[in-house]
């Protein structure tokens, strides 16, 4: 993702993507500890490279959007399936005094 933004010459987008990747790294690792998505991610990235090599921006956009949604769903489902998440009390607002 970062390579694509850099190759497009969009420094601001590259900086934003780097920041997002840094922030999502923990969720990504935890999710992959709970489930395996490597084959799907490989296929999505391969299709993205094919679209870029072919110069098909519309297809690349569709593949990227679908891959992001698939990864988002994967992370959410993995976290919700985690027993420690299921037993966490997340209904009470955070109170720094507690």
XYZ file of N, CA, C and O in Angstrom:
392
model
N 0.822 -1.183 0.000
C 0.000 0.000 0.000
C 0.873 1.257 0.000
O 0.618 2.201 -0.744
N 1.876 1.228 0.833
C 2.791 2.363 0.925
C 3.583 2.510 -0.375
O 3.764 3.621 -0.868
N 4.019 1.421 -0.933
C 4.766 1.450 -2.191
C 3.918 2.042 -3.310
O 4.416 2.830 -4.122
N 2.653 1.685 -3.351
C 1.760 2.212 -4.387
C 1.603 3.725 -4.233
O 1.686 4.474 -5.202
N 1.388 4.193 -3.013
C 1.252 5.635 -2.783
C 2.532 6.371 -3.156
O 2.489 7.439 -3.783
N 3.663 5.809 -2.800
C 4.941 6.444 -3.148
C 5.160 6.458 -4.652
O 5.624 7.444 -5.218
N 4.823 5.344 -5.304
C 4.996 5.257 -6.759
C 4.086 6.243 -7.478
O 4.423 6.723 -8.562
N 2.954 6.554 -6.862
C 2.031 7.522 -7.457
C 2.520 8.956 -7.251
O 1.939 9.890 -7.790
N 3.576 9.110 -6.456
C 4.121 10.440 -6.217
C 3.321 11.255 -5.219
O 3.422 12.474 -5.181
N 2.541 10.571 -4.397
C 1.681 11.265 -3.443
C 2.285 11.130 -2.045
O 1.972 10.201 -1.288
N 3.153 12.073 -1.685
C 3.866 12.006 -0.406
C 2.922 12.096 0.786
O 3.121 11.417 1.794
N 1.884 12.931 0.679
C 0.936 13.063 1.785
C 0.183 11.757 2.005
O 0.046 11.295 3.147
N -0.295 11.152 0.934
C -0.989 9.875 1.055
C -0.058 8.815 1.632
O -0.463 8.025 2.493
N 1.190 8.786 1.195
C 2.161 7.823 1.717
C 2.347 8.018 3.219
O 2.418 7.046 3.977
N 2.424 9.266 3.658
C 2.577 9.545 5.092
C 1.353 9.086 5.879
O 1.485 8.476 6.949
N 0.163 9.317 5.348
C -1.070 8.891 6.014
C -1.132 7.371 6.088
O -1.470 6.796 7.130
N -0.801 6.707 4.991
C -0.822 5.243 4.972
C 0.182 4.678 5.971
O -0.116 3.731 6.693
N 1.379 5.253 6.032
C 2.387 4.791 6.989
C 1.861 4.909 8.406
O 2.012 3.995 9.219
N 1.223 6.022 8.713
C 0.658 6.233 10.041
C -0.424 5.198 10.339
O -0.449 4.614 11.437
N -1.305 4.952 9.384
C -2.362 3.959 9.587
C -1.791 2.556 9.769
O -2.254 1.789 10.627
N -0.793 2.208 8.959
C -0.182 0.890 9.083
C 0.477 0.714 10.446
O 0.389 -0.357 11.052
N 1.129 1.752 10.934
C 1.735 1.691 12.264
C 0.674 1.462 13.336
O 0.859 0.670 14.255
N -0.454 2.142 13.207
C -1.524 2.036 14.204
C -2.242 0.690 14.152
O -2.678 0.183 15.167
N -2.396 0.131 12.971
C -3.155 -1.111 12.858
C -2.315 -2.368 13.060
O -2.849 -3.465 13.102
N -1.031 -2.211 13.237
C -0.139 -3.366 13.334
C -0.526 -4.313 14.476
O -0.542 -5.523 14.309
N -0.854 -3.789 15.633
C -1.225 -4.642 16.772
C -2.480 -5.447 16.468
O -2.552 -6.639 16.765
N -3.490 -4.790 15.881
C -4.724 -5.494 15.530
C -4.450 -6.581 14.509
O -4.999 -7.678 14.590
N -3.605 -6.282 13.552
C -3.262 -7.242 12.516
C -2.597 -8.485 13.116
O -2.962 -9.614 12.809
N -1.617 -8.277 13.983
C -0.922 -9.414 14.599
C -1.871 -10.233 15.463
O -1.865 -11.467 15.402
N -2.685 -9.577 16.267
C -3.634 -10.290 17.117
C -4.611 -11.087 16.265
O -4.879 -12.262 16.552
N -5.123 -10.488 15.223
C -6.080 -11.169 14.362
C -5.473 -12.407 13.721
O -6.105 -13.453 13.644
N -4.216 -12.297 13.275
C -3.566 -13.443 12.643
C -3.201 -14.523 13.661
O -3.024 -15.680 13.283
N -3.114 -14.166 14.925
C -2.910 -15.189 15.952
C -4.204 -15.979 16.167
O -4.174 -17.152 16.517
N -5.346 -15.350 15.918
C -6.640 -15.985 16.134
C -7.137 -16.736 14.902
O -7.831 -17.735 15.015
N -6.817 -16.243 13.709
C -7.248 -16.851 12.446
C -6.161 -16.667 11.397
O -5.263 -15.847 11.563
N -6.296 -17.392 10.284
C -5.311 -17.299 9.202
C -5.973 -16.699 7.971
O -6.970 -17.209 7.483
N -5.415 -15.621 7.482
C -5.923 -14.955 6.293
C -4.842 -14.818 5.226
O -4.995 -14.094 4.251
N -3.754 -15.512 5.386
C -2.613 -15.334 4.490
C -2.926 -15.649 3.034
O -2.505 -14.911 2.139
N -3.658 -16.716 2.774
C -3.954 -17.088 1.384
C -4.817 -16.017 0.717
O -4.546 -15.614 -0.419
N -5.835 -15.545 1.413
C -6.707 -14.510 0.848
C -5.928 -13.224 0.608
O -6.073 -12.578 -0.439
N -5.092 -12.837 1.563
C -4.293 -11.616 1.414
C -3.324 -11.751 0.234
O -3.142 -10.800 -0.533
N -2.720 -12.916 0.086
C -1.812 -13.141 -1.040
C -2.548 -12.976 -2.365
O -2.066 -12.307 -3.281
N -3.730 -13.586 -2.461
C -4.518 -13.485 -3.695
C -4.914 -12.033 -3.994
O -4.826 -11.586 -5.138
N -5.332 -11.305 -2.960
C -5.724 -9.905 -3.149
C -4.549 -9.058 -3.631
O -4.692 -8.245 -4.548
N -3.393 -9.272 -3.009
C -2.219 -8.486 -3.410
C -1.746 -8.866 -4.807
O -1.324 -8.006 -5.582
N -1.829 -10.133 -5.159
C -1.457 -10.565 -6.508
C -2.370 -9.927 -7.544
O -1.905 -9.458 -8.598
N -3.663 -9.903 -7.254
C -4.607 -9.288 -8.179
C -4.345 -7.781 -8.300
O -4.471 -7.198 -9.381
N -3.958 -7.139 -7.199
C -3.641 -5.712 -7.236
C -2.441 -5.452 -8.143
O -2.458 -4.540 -8.974
N -1.406 -6.265 -7.987
C -0.216 -6.097 -8.830
C -0.575 -6.307 -10.300
O -0.143 -5.540 -11.163
N -1.388 -7.318 -10.595
C -1.807 -7.565 -11.974
C -2.533 -6.348 -12.546
O -2.281 -5.946 -13.691
N -3.434 -5.760 -11.759
C -4.181 -4.591 -12.231
C -3.250 -3.411 -12.474
O -3.387 -2.695 -13.473
N -2.301 -3.208 -11.586
C -1.363 -2.090 -11.741
C -0.464 -2.286 -12.956
O -0.230 -1.347 -13.719
N 0.042 -3.507 -13.136
C 0.903 -3.799 -14.285
C 0.125 -3.597 -15.589
O 0.664 -3.089 -16.576
N -1.151 -3.952 -15.578
C -1.990 -3.801 -16.774
C -2.417 -2.348 -16.992
O -2.988 -2.024 -18.035
N -2.143 -1.494 -16.021
C -2.547 -0.097 -16.141
C -4.041 0.101 -15.982
O -4.599 1.094 -16.445
N -4.693 -0.836 -15.324
C -6.149 -0.806 -15.154
C -6.489 -0.186 -13.792
O -6.664 -0.884 -12.790
N -6.570 1.139 -13.777
C -6.824 1.855 -12.531
C -8.171 1.541 -11.916
O -8.298 1.457 -10.701
N -9.197 1.361 -12.755
C -10.527 1.043 -12.227
C -10.524 -0.303 -11.503
O -11.084 -0.442 -10.416
N -9.897 -1.277 -12.130
C -9.800 -2.606 -11.490
C -8.967 -2.523 -10.217
O -9.331 -3.099 -9.189
N -7.855 -1.796 -10.262
C -7.007 -1.645 -9.076
C -7.797 -1.025 -7.926
O -7.684 -1.451 -6.780
N -8.611 -0.031 -8.246
C -9.438 0.605 -7.215
C -10.432 -0.387 -6.609
O -10.598 -0.452 -5.389
N -11.082 -1.161 -7.459
C -12.048 -2.162 -6.968
C -11.364 -3.214 -6.103
O -11.864 -3.590 -5.042
N -10.203 -3.686 -6.564
C -9.462 -4.712 -5.820
C -9.014 -4.162 -4.471
O -9.137 -4.833 -3.436
N -8.515 -2.928 -4.453
C -8.054 -2.316 -3.205
C -9.218 -2.151 -2.226
O -9.105 -2.499 -1.054
N -10.337 -1.629 -2.708
C -11.494 -1.422 -1.841
C -12.002 -2.756 -1.276
O -12.295 -2.859 -0.080
N -12.074 -3.773 -2.116
C -12.531 -5.088 -1.654
C -11.549 -5.688 -0.657
O -11.952 -6.298 0.344
N -10.259 -5.508 -0.905
C -9.243 -6.036 0.011
C -9.287 -5.353 1.365
O -9.149 -6.004 2.408
N -9.484 -4.046 1.361
C -9.580 -3.310 2.627
C -10.807 -3.769 3.413
O -10.734 -4.005 4.617
N -11.933 -3.913 2.736
C -13.155 -4.363 3.414
C -12.993 -5.785 3.944
O -13.406 -6.097 5.057
N -12.358 -6.646 3.155
C -12.131 -8.023 3.584
C -11.229 -8.074 4.815
O -11.495 -8.810 5.772
N -10.174 -7.281 4.803
C -9.258 -7.247 5.948
C -9.955 -6.679 7.182
O -9.778 -7.175 8.293
N -10.754 -5.633 6.992
C -11.491 -5.039 8.109
C -12.424 -6.066 8.736
O -12.451 -6.250 9.950
N -13.177 -6.753 7.899
C -14.094 -7.776 8.399
C -13.339 -8.882 9.131
O -13.780 -9.365 10.174
N -12.201 -9.288 8.572
C -11.381 -10.322 9.194
C -10.958 -9.918 10.602
O -11.077 -10.685 11.551
N -10.464 -8.686 10.736
C -9.990 -8.218 12.039
C -11.147 -8.147 13.028
O -11.046 -8.640 14.159
N -12.259 -7.568 12.623
C -13.411 -7.437 13.520
C -13.915 -8.813 13.950
O -14.152 -9.066 15.136
N -14.075 -9.727 12.997
C -14.565 -11.069 13.321
C -13.587 -11.814 14.226
O -13.998 -12.499 15.164
N -12.295 -11.686 13.968
C -11.299 -12.358 14.811
C -11.340 -11.817 16.230
O -11.306 -12.575 17.195
N -11.418 -10.513 16.358
C -11.462 -9.916 17.692
C -12.739 -10.292 18.427
O -12.711 -10.597 19.626
N -13.865 -10.275 17.729
C -15.133 -10.637 18.382
C -15.186 -12.109 18.769
O -15.908 -12.474 19.690
N -14.416 -12.953 18.093
C -14.381 -14.383 18.409
C -13.449 -14.689 19.572
O -13.479 -15.780 20.131
N -12.629 -13.740 19.968
C -11.665 -13.948 21.045
C -12.368 -14.014 22.394
O -13.092 -13.094 22.767
N -12.160 -15.091 23.146
C -12.793 -15.194 24.460
C -12.454 -14.025 25.384
O -13.302 -13.572 26.150
N -11.240 -13.522 25.320
C -10.876 -12.413 26.206
C -11.616 -11.139 25.828
O -11.967 -10.335 26.694
N -11.891 -10.942 24.552
C -12.679 -9.779 24.124
C -14.132 -9.978 24.540
O -14.787 -9.049 25.017
N -14.644 -11.184 24.370
C -16.035 -11.456 24.709
C -16.318 -11.247 26.191
O -17.408 -10.837 26.558
N -15.328 -11.507 27.039
C -15.548 -11.372 28.474
C -15.183 -9.983 29.003
O -15.386 -9.704 30.178
N -14.664 -9.117 28.147
C -14.275 -7.774 28.588
C -15.510 -6.920 28.833
O -16.479 -6.976 28.088
N -15.460 -6.127 29.878
C -16.551 -5.213 30.175
C -16.295 -3.924 29.407
O -15.515 -3.089 29.833
N -16.968 -3.777 28.282
C -16.746 -2.599 27.455
C -17.935 -1.642 27.489
O -17.982 -0.683 26.750
N -18.877 -1.887 28.376
C -20.044 -1.023 28.449
C -19.825 0.148 29.396
O -20.485 1.159 29.287
N -18.926 0.012 30.331
C -18.660 1.066 31.300
C -17.683 2.065 30.704
O -16.653 1.699 30.170
N -17.980 3.368 30.783
C -17.036 4.367 30.263
C -15.707 4.309 31.010
O -15.650 3.934 32.184
N -14.648 4.669 30.336
C -13.324 4.695 30.937
C -13.285 5.727 32.046
O -13.722 6.865 31.883
N -12.752 5.321 33.200
C -12.626 6.221 34.347
C -11.179 6.150 34.823
O -10.776 5.157 35.435
N -10.384 7.178 34.567
C -8.966 7.141 34.945
C -8.742 7.084 36.471
O -7.673 6.718 36.914
N -9.772 7.379 37.240
C -9.681 7.335 38.712
C -9.750 5.898 39.234
O -9.393 5.641 40.380
N -10.242 4.961 38.420
C -10.423 3.581 38.887
C -9.160 2.815 38.830
O -8.328 2.844 38.113
